[in-house]
């Protein structure tokens, strides 16, 4: 058992995040909020990380990272960089140095970041600088969550529920109250993203009701992008797609995750490989400006050849965007229950899979445009959004860069209100349980009123 004494008063989950990249839960203990006089670190497995009280989190992480590499003999591509939004440090580094090359060198020195990841961040930053204009003041992004799915994926830790008709109707009734409230604030969204869950689980009437209410209540005159996750191919129908099109939704996601039928069964996705093709045919028939498809590296029992097949098949389908995920096995998922350390067993394999996807996608005209990391990802790696022909998703970029308010409606949605002059955010969460959300809808609205006004 390794013991890390970190000389800080306030608890900070970032340190544990870094330790977990290297060590299993049972192999370490982090001790904070202690009196230096009371500890002895002469045991060879105990380490006092920061002797000086005043040093900042990043410096502690760097010190901790160096210690972990010494203990384990391993390095990590992301060095001491922790957190969901790795592009933010790159933006800060550019603002500090005023030059992309210098920003890269700064990232490598400050976070002990590998060349590979530093290059990736700088490429993404450069893409965004050249192709994405800054958000106009007072614009917002709106997220609308539908927390229902046709079945539960083995790796899912979201607040997804198996959809039952009566329940979905009751949920929509509450959600519409929140939509009406947003209308009364006069907010003009730059983007709307209807996600989940699986929003395409709504039947045609429910779907038309939802998008109709959005149109009726919210001022869409400044809308630049309207996205809808038709995530599970088995929930897509031509009628639903036509409704989306009728309401000017031009960006949809159809998410195969894998083109291996065996894996689809293993992960409980209840759809077939043929179903992916059928959904694509329908979407192409209706004609959307942009289709995104998610695929996952590191699914159970998949070898590099299975993943390569998935990448090849997705490239043949030629969507505008491809999002490559590293499998995240978080608390509350079935996979985590079966094997809590699952995600750390195949880090090298997933790294090779990500490299393969990167190479093939780039050879076929795609480039990375946004990136995020999650907890418990295989190899502590990342998710990367690729685009071709400048078809990036504005909403994805804004939510990661945190320089625009994102207003989240529905159960499990957490709004983040941005105060540019103070460069800070206020988090305003809705409850995650959809039944509680329905019961407390007025509460959810009142929480927002304090920040957004309206009646
Ligand atoms: S589709 Fe997404 S939200 Fe639904 S069960 Fe699967 S991982 Fe969870």
XYZ file of C-alpha atoms in Angstrom, residues 47 90 126 193 215 218 287 314 396 414 423 428:
12
model
C 5.519 10.061 0.408
C -4.012 24.585 -24.366
C -5.538 25.521 -34.504
C -28.824 19.881 -28.730
C -40.428 26.129 -31.994
C -38.174 29.661 -27.945
C -31.201 14.433 -46.367
C -17.867 3.912 -40.702
C -19.691 20.353 -28.643
C -26.750 20.641 -15.356
C -14.309 34.315 -16.046
C -27.334 24.973 -11.735
